[in-house]
XYZ file of C-alpha atoms in Angstrom:
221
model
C -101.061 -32.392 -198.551
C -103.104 -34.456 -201.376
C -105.660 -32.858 -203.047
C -105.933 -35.827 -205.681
C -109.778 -35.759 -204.994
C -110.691 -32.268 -205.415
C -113.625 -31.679 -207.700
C -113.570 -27.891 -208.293
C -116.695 -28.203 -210.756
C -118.685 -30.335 -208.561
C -122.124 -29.015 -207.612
C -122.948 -28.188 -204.257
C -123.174 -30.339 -201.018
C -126.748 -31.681 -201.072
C -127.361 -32.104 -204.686
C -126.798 -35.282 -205.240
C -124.711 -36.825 -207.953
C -124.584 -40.454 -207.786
C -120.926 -42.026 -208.371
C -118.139 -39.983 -209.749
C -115.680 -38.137 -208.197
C -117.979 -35.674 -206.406
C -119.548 -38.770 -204.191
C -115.716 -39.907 -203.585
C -114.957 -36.408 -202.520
C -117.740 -36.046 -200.272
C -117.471 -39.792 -198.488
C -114.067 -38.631 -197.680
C -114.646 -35.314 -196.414
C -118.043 -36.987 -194.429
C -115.451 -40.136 -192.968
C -113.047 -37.049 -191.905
C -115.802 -35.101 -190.153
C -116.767 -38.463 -188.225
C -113.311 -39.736 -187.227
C -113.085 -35.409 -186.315
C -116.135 -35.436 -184.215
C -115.297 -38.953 -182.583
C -111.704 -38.292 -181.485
C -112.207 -34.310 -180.357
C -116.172 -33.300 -180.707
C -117.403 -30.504 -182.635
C -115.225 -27.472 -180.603
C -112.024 -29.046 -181.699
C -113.239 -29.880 -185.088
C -111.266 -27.546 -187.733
C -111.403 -27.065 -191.701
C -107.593 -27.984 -191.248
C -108.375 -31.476 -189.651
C -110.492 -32.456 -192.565
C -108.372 -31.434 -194.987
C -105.745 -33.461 -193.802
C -107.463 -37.079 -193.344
C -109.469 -36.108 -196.145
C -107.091 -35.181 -198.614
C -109.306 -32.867 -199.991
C -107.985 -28.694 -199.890
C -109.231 -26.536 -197.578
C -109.847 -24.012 -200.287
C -111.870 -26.575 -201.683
C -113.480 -27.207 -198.220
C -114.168 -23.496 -197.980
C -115.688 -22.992 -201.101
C -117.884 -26.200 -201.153
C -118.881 -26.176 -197.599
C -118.007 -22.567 -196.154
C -116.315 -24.356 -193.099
C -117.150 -27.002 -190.526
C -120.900 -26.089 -189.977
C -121.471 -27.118 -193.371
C -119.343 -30.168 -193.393
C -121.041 -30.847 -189.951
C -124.221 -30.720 -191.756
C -123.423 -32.516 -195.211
C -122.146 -35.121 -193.426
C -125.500 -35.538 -191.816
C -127.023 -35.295 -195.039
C -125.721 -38.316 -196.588
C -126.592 -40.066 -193.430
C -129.947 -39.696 -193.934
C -129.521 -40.711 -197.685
C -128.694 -44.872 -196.806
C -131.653 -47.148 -197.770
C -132.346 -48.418 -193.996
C -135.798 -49.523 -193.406
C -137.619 -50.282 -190.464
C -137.446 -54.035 -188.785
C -140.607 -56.380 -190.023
C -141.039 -59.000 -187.489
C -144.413 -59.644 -188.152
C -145.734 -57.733 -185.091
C -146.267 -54.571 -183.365
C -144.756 -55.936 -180.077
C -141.760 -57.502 -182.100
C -141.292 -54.260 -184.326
C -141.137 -51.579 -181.824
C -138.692 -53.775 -179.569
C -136.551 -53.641 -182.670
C -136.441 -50.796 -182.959
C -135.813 -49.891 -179.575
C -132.771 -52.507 -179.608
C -131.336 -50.652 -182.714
C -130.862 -47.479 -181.041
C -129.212 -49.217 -177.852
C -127.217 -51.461 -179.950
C -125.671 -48.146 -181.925
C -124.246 -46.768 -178.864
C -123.237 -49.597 -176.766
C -119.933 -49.638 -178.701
C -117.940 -46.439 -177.450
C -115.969 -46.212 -180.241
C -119.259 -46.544 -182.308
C -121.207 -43.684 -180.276
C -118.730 -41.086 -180.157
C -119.555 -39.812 -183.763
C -123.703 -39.484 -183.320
C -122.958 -38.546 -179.716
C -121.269 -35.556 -181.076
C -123.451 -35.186 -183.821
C -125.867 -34.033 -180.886
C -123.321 -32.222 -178.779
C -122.986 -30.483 -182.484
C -126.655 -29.643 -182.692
C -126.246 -27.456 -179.502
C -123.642 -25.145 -180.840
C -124.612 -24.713 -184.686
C -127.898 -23.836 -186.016
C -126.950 -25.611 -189.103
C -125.980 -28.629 -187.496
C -129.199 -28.639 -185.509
C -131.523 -28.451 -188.923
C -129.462 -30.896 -190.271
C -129.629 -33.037 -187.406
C -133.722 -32.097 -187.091
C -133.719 -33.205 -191.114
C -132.515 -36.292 -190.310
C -134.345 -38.065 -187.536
C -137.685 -36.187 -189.443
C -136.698 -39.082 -191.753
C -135.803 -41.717 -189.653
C -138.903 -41.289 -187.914
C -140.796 -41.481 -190.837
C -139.555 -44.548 -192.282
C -140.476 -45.692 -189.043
C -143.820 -45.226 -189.108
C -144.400 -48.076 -191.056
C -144.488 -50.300 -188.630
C -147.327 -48.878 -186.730
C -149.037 -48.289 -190.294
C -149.069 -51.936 -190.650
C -149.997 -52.653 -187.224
C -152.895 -50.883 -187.953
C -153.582 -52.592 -190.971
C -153.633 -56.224 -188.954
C -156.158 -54.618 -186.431
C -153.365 -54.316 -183.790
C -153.843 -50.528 -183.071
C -156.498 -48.396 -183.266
C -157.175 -46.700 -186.921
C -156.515 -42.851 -186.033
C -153.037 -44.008 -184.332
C -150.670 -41.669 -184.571
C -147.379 -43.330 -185.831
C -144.978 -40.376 -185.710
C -145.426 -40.494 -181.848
C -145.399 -43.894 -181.244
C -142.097 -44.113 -182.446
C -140.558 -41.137 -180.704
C -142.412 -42.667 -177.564
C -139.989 -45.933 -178.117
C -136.470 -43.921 -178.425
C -137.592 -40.647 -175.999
C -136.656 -42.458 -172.788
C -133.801 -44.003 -174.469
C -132.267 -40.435 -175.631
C -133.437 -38.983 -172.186
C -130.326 -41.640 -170.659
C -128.029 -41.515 -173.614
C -127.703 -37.343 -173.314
C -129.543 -36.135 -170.761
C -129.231 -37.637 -167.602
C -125.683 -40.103 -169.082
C -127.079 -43.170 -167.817
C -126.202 -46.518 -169.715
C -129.157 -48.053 -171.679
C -129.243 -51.863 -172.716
C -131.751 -54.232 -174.022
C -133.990 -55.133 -171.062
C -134.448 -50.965 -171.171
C -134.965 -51.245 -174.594
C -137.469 -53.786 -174.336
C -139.145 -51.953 -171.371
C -139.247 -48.700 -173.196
C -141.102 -50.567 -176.385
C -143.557 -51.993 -174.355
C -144.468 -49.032 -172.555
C -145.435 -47.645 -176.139
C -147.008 -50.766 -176.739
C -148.882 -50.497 -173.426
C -150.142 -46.834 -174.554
C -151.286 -47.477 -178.392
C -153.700 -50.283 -176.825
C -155.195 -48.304 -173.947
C -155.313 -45.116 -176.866
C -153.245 -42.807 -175.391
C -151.572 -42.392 -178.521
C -155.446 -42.098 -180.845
C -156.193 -38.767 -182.822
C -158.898 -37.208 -181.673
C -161.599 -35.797 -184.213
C -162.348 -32.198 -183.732
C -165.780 -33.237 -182.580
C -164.646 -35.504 -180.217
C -162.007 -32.389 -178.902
C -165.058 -30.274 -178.438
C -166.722 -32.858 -176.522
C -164.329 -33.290 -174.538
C -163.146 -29.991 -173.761
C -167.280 -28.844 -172.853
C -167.218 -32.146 -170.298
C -166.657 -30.974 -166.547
C-alpha cells in the first residue's frame, strides 16, 4: 500500500494549512471518504477503504482522524471551506429561484447525489457527522442570507425580515422529497418552492416581531 503522502507532523484535521503536503493528504483522504460513501454509504465505510484509494496509512488515518467519524466529519469540513457565494440576479424572485435550482440541480445526477445523500444518511448514525453536517449548512445558510439582505436593501422585503428562514423556507420542501418522503424534485418544484417563500416574505409571514408588538399580540383575544 502507498503511504507516499503521509504527513506524520501535520497538525490536526480542521486547522487549516493552506498548500503543502498536509492539504494534499487531506484532499485525498476527503476524495476517498466521498467515492466510500457514494459506492457503499456510511455502514460499509471502513478506515481500510480509505487507506487504500487514499494511499494514505491507516495508522496515519487513526492517529489524525481516530477512524471514519472523523474522516466523515473532516471531509465535511473542507466542504464548507470552498468560496461559493450566493446567485445575484438582480432580484429577490430571481435569487431565491436560484437557489432553489442549485439544490435540485446537485442531486439530479445519481452519481452526483450519492455522496451528500450519504453525508445525511451519515448524520443519522454519528454524532460527529451530524455536528459536522449541522456546521456546514449553518454556513451555507448564512452565505445565503445575502440575498434577502439585499432584497431588503432595494425595498423588496420588509426591514425586520428574517433571512436565515427565508432561505431554509426555499430548500425545506425540497429536502422533505430528497430524504424524507424519496420523491424526485426538478425545476418547476424548485421554482414553486421559491415562490412560495417569495409569496410569504411579501404577505410578512416571515417579519420579526418586536417584543412590544409580541405582547400585543399575545393580550389580543
Amino acid at each position: 500500500m502507498n503511504d507516499s503522502i503521509e504527513d506524520p507532523d501535520a497538525p490536526a484535521p480542521g486547522s487549516r494549512r493552506p498548500g503543502g503536503r498536509t492539504a494534499r493528504t487531506r484532499a485525498a483522504v476527503r476524495d476517498a471518504v466521498l467515492t466510500g460513501l457514494a459506492e457503499h454509504g456510511y455502514p460499509a465505510l471502513t478506515v481500510e477503504y480509505v487507506a487504500e484509494h487514499s494511499g494514505v496509512h491507516k495508522t496515519t488515518l487513526y492517529r489524525r482522524w481516530g477512524g471514519v467519524e472523523g474522516m466523515v466529519a473532516d471531509a465535511l469540513d473542507l466542504a464548507g471551506e470552498d468560496d461559493w457565494t450566493p446567485p445575484d440576479t438582480g432580484g429577490l424572485a430571481g435569487d431565491l429561484r436560484a437557489l432553489a435550482r442549485e439544490v435540485v440541480e446537485g442531486f439530479e445526477d445519481p452519481a452526483g447525489a450519492a455522496a451528500p445523500t450519504a453525508f445525511v444518511g451519515a448524520a443519522f448514525q454519528s454524532p460527529r457527522a451530524a455536528d459536522a453536517l449541522h456546521s456546514f449548512y449553518t454556513e451555507r445558510f448564512r452565505r445565503c442570507e445575502a440575498v434577502v439582505t439585499r432584497a431588503v436593501d432595494r425595498g423588496e422585503a420588509p426591514a425586520a425580515t428574517d433571512a436565515g428562514a427565508v432561505v431554509r423556507a426555499v430548500s425545506a420542501p425540497l429536502f422533505l422529497r430528497l430524504f424524507v418522503t424519496r420523491e424526485p424534485v426538478d425545476g418547476e418544484l424548485a421554482d414553486q418552492a421559491a415562490d412560495a417563500a417569495l409569496a410569504a416574505v411579501k404577505a410578512g409571514v416571515f417579519t420579526r416581531r418586536t417584543e412590544a408588538t409580541a405582547a400585543g399580540s399575545a393580550g389580543t383575544p
